[in-house]
mmCIF file of C-alpha atoms in Angstrom:
data_model
loop_
_atom_site.group_PDB
_atom_site.id
_atom_site.type_symbol
_atom_site.label_atom_id
_atom_site.label_comp_id
_atom_site.label_asym_id
_atom_site.label_seq_id
_atom_site.Cartn_x
_atom_site.Cartn_y
_atom_site.Cartn_z
ATOM 1 C CA MET K 25 75.585 121.008 125.411
ATOM 2 C CA THR K 26 78.075 118.951 124.242
ATOM 3 C CA THR K 27 77.934 116.397 121.622
ATOM 4 C CA THR K 28 79.254 112.825 121.536
ATOM 5 C CA GLU K 29 81.500 113.674 118.766
ATOM 6 C CA ASP K 30 82.448 116.957 120.795
ATOM 7 C CA ARG K 31 83.253 115.108 123.758
ATOM 8 C CA LEU K 32 84.990 112.238 121.723
ATOM 9 C CA HIS K 33 87.042 114.576 120.252
ATOM 10 C CA ARG K 34 88.241 116.090 123.528
ATOM 11 C CA TRP K 35 89.302 112.816 124.772
ATOM 12 C CA LEU K 36 90.997 112.255 121.830
ATOM 13 C CA VAL K 37 92.861 115.263 122.036
ATOM 14 C CA ASN K 38 93.649 114.534 126.478
ATOM 15 C CA GLU K 39 94.498 111.031 126.399
ATOM 16 C CA HIS K 40 96.511 110.596 122.961
ATOM 17 C CA GLY K 41 97.248 114.072 121.354
ATOM 18 C CA ILE K 42 95.444 113.890 118.514
ATOM 19 C CA VAL K 43 94.354 116.954 117.363
ATOM 20 C CA ASP K 44 93.621 116.399 113.908
ATOM 21 C CA VAL K 45 89.678 115.923 114.149
ATOM 22 C CA ARG K 46 88.230 112.206 113.072
ATOM 23 C CA ARG K 47 84.382 111.891 112.506
ATOM 24 C CA ILE K 48 82.433 109.298 113.517
ATOM 25 C CA VAL K 49 81.850 106.536 110.497
ATOM 26 C CA ARG K 50 79.774 104.187 112.824
ATOM 27 C CA GLU K 51 78.490 104.028 116.500
ATOM 28 C CA ASP K 52 76.582 101.275 118.020
ATOM 29 C CA ASP K 53 76.647 98.998 121.335
ATOM 30 C CA ASN K 54 80.666 97.755 120.766
ATOM 31 C CA GLY K 55 81.988 101.242 120.092
ATOM 32 C CA PHE K 56 83.071 103.923 117.955
ATOM 33 C CA LEU K 57 84.239 103.596 114.417
ATOM 34 C CA LEU K 58 86.495 106.778 113.376
ATOM 35 C CA SER K 59 87.869 107.948 110.089
ATOM 36 C CA LYS K 60 89.961 110.854 109.414
ATOM 37 C CA VAL K 61 89.472 110.910 105.879
ATOM 38 C CA PRO K 62 86.511 112.102 103.799
ATOM 39 C CA SER K 63 83.683 109.734 103.559
ATOM 40 C CA ASP K 64 84.251 109.201 99.614
ATOM 41 C CA LEU K 65 87.752 108.181 99.824
ATOM 42 C CA ILE K 66 87.336 104.173 99.558
ATOM 43 C CA GLY K 67 85.020 105.097 96.297
ATOM 44 C CA ARG K 68 87.535 107.742 94.901
ATOM 45 C CA VAL K 69 90.805 105.428 95.490
ATOM 46 C CA GLY K 70 88.950 102.325 93.831
ATOM 47 C CA VAL K 71 88.319 104.726 90.733
ATOM 48 C CA MET K 72 91.787 105.745 90.795
ATOM 49 C CA VAL K 73 92.898 102.376 90.917
ATOM 50 C CA GLU K 74 90.747 100.947 88.159
ATOM 51 C CA ARG K 75 91.776 104.298 85.567
ATOM 52 C CA LEU K 76 95.069 104.124 86.588
ATOM 53 C CA ALA K 77 95.309 100.373 85.518
ATOM 54 C CA LEU K 78 98.125 100.093 88.272
ATOM 55 C CA PHE K 79 97.557 96.032 88.436
ATOM 56 C CA SER K 80 96.989 95.080 84.779
ATOM 57 C CA LYS K 81 98.419 92.024 82.985
ATOM 58 C CA ASP K 82 101.077 94.135 81.475
ATOM 59 C CA ASP K 83 102.235 94.872 85.041
ATOM 60 C CA PRO K 84 103.749 98.595 84.966
ATOM 61 C CA ILE K 85 104.935 98.240 88.646
ATOM 62 C CA ALA K 86 107.382 95.941 87.466
ATOM 63 C CA ILE K 87 108.056 97.526 84.797
ATOM 64 C CA ALA K 88 108.442 100.980 86.604
ATOM 65 C CA THR K 89 110.378 99.061 89.600
ATOM 66 C CA ALA K 90 112.778 97.622 86.957
ATOM 67 C CA ASP K 91 113.301 101.064 85.085
ATOM 68 C CA GLN K 92 114.050 102.251 88.853
ATOM 69 C CA ALA K 93 116.913 99.369 89.618
ATOM 70 C CA TYR K 94 118.238 100.253 86.406
ATOM 71 C CA ARG K 95 118.736 103.718 87.150
ATOM 72 C CA TYR K 96 119.686 103.085 90.933
ATOM 73 C CA PRO K 97 121.468 99.939 90.846
ATOM 74 C CA ASN K 98 123.001 100.441 94.673
ATOM 75 C CA ARG K 99 119.656 101.600 96.279
ATOM 76 C CA SER K 100 117.097 99.303 98.300
ATOM 77 C CA ARG K 101 115.007 97.142 96.246
ATOM 78 C CA VAL K 102 112.190 98.541 98.695
ATOM 79 C CA ASP K 103 113.035 102.251 98.118
ATOM 80 C CA ASN K 104 113.401 101.228 94.212
ATOM 81 C CA TRP K 105 109.750 100.197 94.362
ATOM 82 C CA ARG K 106 108.221 102.873 96.326
ATOM 83 C CA ALA K 107 109.871 105.650 94.024
ATOM 84 C CA ALA K 108 108.863 103.433 90.958
ATOM 85 C CA VAL K 109 105.253 103.233 92.276
ATOM 86 C CA CYS K 110 104.722 107.002 93.222
ATOM 87 C CA ASP K 111 106.288 108.119 90.026
ATOM 88 C CA LEU K 112 103.880 105.578 88.068
ATOM 89 C CA ILE K 113 100.507 106.908 89.958
ATOM 90 C CA ARG K 114 101.810 110.450 89.480
ATOM 91 C CA LYS K 115 102.229 110.005 85.944
ATOM 92 C CA ARG K 116 99.173 108.275 85.204
ATOM 93 C CA ALA K 117 97.347 110.304 87.394
ATOM 94 C CA GLN K 118 97.896 113.653 85.365
ATOM 95 C CA SER K 119 97.538 111.635 81.803
ATOM 96 C CA GLN K 120 93.722 111.104 83.161
ATOM 97 C CA GLY K 121 93.231 114.024 84.497
ATOM 98 C CA PHE K 122 93.287 113.506 88.460
ATOM 99 C CA SER K 123 94.798 116.385 90.705
ATOM 100 C CA SER K 124 97.827 116.154 92.434
ATOM 101 C CA ASP K 125 95.713 115.873 96.007
ATOM 102 C CA ASP K 126 93.872 112.520 94.041
ATOM 103 C CA ALA K 127 97.340 111.057 93.421
ATOM 104 C CA ASP K 128 98.307 112.062 96.989
ATOM 105 C CA LEU K 129 95.477 109.773 98.166
ATOM 106 C CA LEU K 130 97.132 106.456 96.565
ATOM 107 C CA THR K 131 100.951 107.368 97.213
ATOM 108 C CA VAL K 132 100.324 107.810 100.823
ATOM 109 C CA GLY K 133 99.046 104.339 101.093
ATOM 110 C CA VAL K 134 102.141 103.143 98.901
ATOM 111 C CA GLU K 135 104.396 104.890 101.697
ATOM 112 C CA SER K 136 102.712 102.924 104.258
ATOM 113 C CA VAL K 137 102.998 100.142 102.166
ATOM 114 C CA ALA K 138 107.132 100.343 101.664
ATOM 115 C CA ALA K 139 107.378 100.983 105.693
ATOM 116 C CA VAL K 140 105.594 97.332 106.137
ATOM 117 C CA MET K 141 107.555 96.060 103.620
ATOM 118 C CA ARG K 142 111.091 97.248 104.994
ATOM 119 C CA ALA K 143 109.896 95.638 108.327
ATOM 120 C CA VAL K 144 109.201 92.289 106.650
ATOM 121 C CA LEU K 145 112.236 92.298 104.072
ATOM 122 C CA TRP K 146 114.365 93.545 106.796
ATOM 123 C CA SER K 147 117.661 92.493 104.771
ATOM 124 C CA ASP K 148 116.895 95.675 102.927
ATOM 125 C CA PRO K 149 118.247 94.036 99.733
ATOM 126 C CA VAL K 150 119.891 96.035 97.731
ATOM 127 C CA GLU K 151 119.579 96.436 93.700
ATOM 128 C CA GLY K 152 122.200 94.037 91.601
ATOM 129 C CA GLU K 153 122.391 91.770 94.880
ATOM 130 C CA ILE K 154 121.057 88.304 95.208
ATOM 131 C CA CYS K 155 117.648 88.265 97.002
ATOM 132 C CA ALA K 156 116.951 85.149 98.341
ATOM 133 C CA PRO K 157 114.473 86.353 101.698
ATOM 134 C CA SER K 158 115.059 84.347 104.819
ATOM 135 C CA SER K 159 112.684 81.696 106.630
ATOM 136 C CA ALA K 160 112.070 84.812 109.293
ATOM 137 C CA GLU K 161 111.178 87.084 106.765
ATOM 138 C CA ILE K 162 108.672 84.901 105.256
ATOM 139 C CA ASP K 163 107.545 83.977 108.027
ATOM 140 C CA ALA K 164 107.094 87.981 108.758
ATOM 141 C CA TRP K 165 105.470 88.481 105.272
ATOM 142 C CA ARG K 166 102.991 85.716 106.303
ATOM 143 C CA ASP K 167 102.032 87.177 109.973
ATOM 144 C CA VAL K 168 101.506 90.544 107.937
ATOM 145 C CA LEU K 169 99.326 89.111 105.537
ATOM 146 C CA GLY K 170 97.628 87.261 107.957
ATOM 147 C CA ARG K 171 96.502 90.249 109.526
ATOM 148 C CA THR K 172 95.527 91.934 106.728
ATOM 149 C CA ASP K 173 92.579 89.070 106.522
ATOM 150 C CA ARG K 174 91.831 88.928 110.269
ATOM 151 C CA ALA K 175 89.391 91.965 110.042
ATOM 152 C CA GLY K 176 92.158 94.366 108.643
ATOM 153 C CA ASP K 177 93.691 94.145 111.516
ATOM 154 C CA LEU K 178 97.542 95.763 110.378
ATOM 155 C CA PHE K 179 95.250 98.966 109.252
ATOM 156 C CA THR K 180 93.305 99.202 112.573
ATOM 157 C CA ARG K 181 94.244 101.485 115.477
ATOM 158 C CA HIS K 182 92.714 100.810 118.811
ATOM 159 C CA TYR K 183 92.415 104.015 120.891
ATOM 160 C CA GLY K 184 90.868 102.745 124.327
ATOM 161 C CA PHE K 185 87.764 102.882 125.745
ATOM 162 C CA PHE K 186 85.544 106.399 125.541
ATOM 163 C CA GLU K 187 82.149 106.384 127.791
ATOM 164 C CA GLY K 188 82.498 102.352 128.318
ATOM 165 C CA LYS K 189 82.451 102.162 124.488
ATOM 166 C CA ALA K 190 85.927 100.872 122.254
ATOM 167 C CA VAL K 191 86.938 103.272 119.937
ATOM 168 C CA SER K 192 89.046 102.603 116.952
ATOM 169 C CA SER K 193 89.715 103.484 113.483
ATOM 170 C CA HIS K 194 90.315 101.778 110.160
ATOM 171 C CA CYS K 195 92.232 102.109 107.107
ATOM 172 C CA PRO K 196 89.324 101.979 104.289
ATOM 173 C CA GLY K 197 91.944 101.474 101.517
ATOM 174 C CA ALA K 198 93.311 97.888 103.203
ATOM 175 C CA PRO K 199 92.210 96.045 100.342
ATOM 176 C CA TYR K 200 94.130 97.795 98.148
ATOM 177 C CA ALA K 201 97.166 97.847 100.640
ATOM 178 C CA ARG K 202 96.980 94.052 100.288
ATOM 179 C CA ALA K 203 97.369 94.721 96.489
ATOM 180 C CA PHE K 204 100.134 96.954 96.605
ATOM 181 C CA MET K 205 101.968 94.651 99.131
ATOM 182 C CA GLU K 206 102.136 91.841 96.900
ATOM 183 C CA SER K 207 103.131 93.566 94.151
ATOM 184 C CA ALA K 208 106.241 94.838 96.114
ATOM 185 C CA TRP K 209 107.386 91.330 97.362
ATOM 186 C CA ARG K 210 107.495 90.290 93.979
ATOM 187 C CA CYS K 211 109.580 92.930 92.797
ATOM 188 C CA CYS K 212 111.678 93.023 96.052
ATOM 189 C CA THR K 213 112.445 89.327 95.827
ATOM 190 C CA GLY K 214 111.548 88.531 92.427
ATOM 191 C CA THR K 215 109.546 85.678 93.902
ATOM 192 C CA PRO K 216 105.692 85.201 94.038
ATOM 193 C CA PRO K 217 104.010 86.118 97.726
ATOM 194 C CA PRO K 218 104.423 82.802 99.867
ATOM 195 C CA ALA K 219 101.378 81.737 100.551
#
């Protein structure tokens, strides 16, 4: 006899080509919520963000991004921000006794945020150039930010219906993604994130 989880996994493989196992986080009358990350991930990410002090008052991300900009003046501002944050995470994680796998939990999210920022700031501002986001880029920012507020829609994937129930997955790190997005906007544009 197969379990619901077994049937769901086969459905994901056959319908969506997803071979990595997803665990069922929640099943109710409305559907299934799936995850591909360990159940303790969000707790681990939260501990790391706090211990690494990435969002402290002295803004180490801005300092690291400015250093990247100085060393790589012809590189995209988003690429400099991404490299700065990933390097900062790895260095601080090592000094705090976290493993490289732990650091990867955060850098994967940073890579995702950088991809979103490349889409929002499609003018791809380069260091050394004046960066004044266009009104369309500001509108794109507001749209993305709004989608992080509305039940994390930006970080939710909907697969369809299995056995009459909706199937979706959601990134548990969405609250941290928003903080990284706001940091990226400040570092890449030199302006506060638009409200």
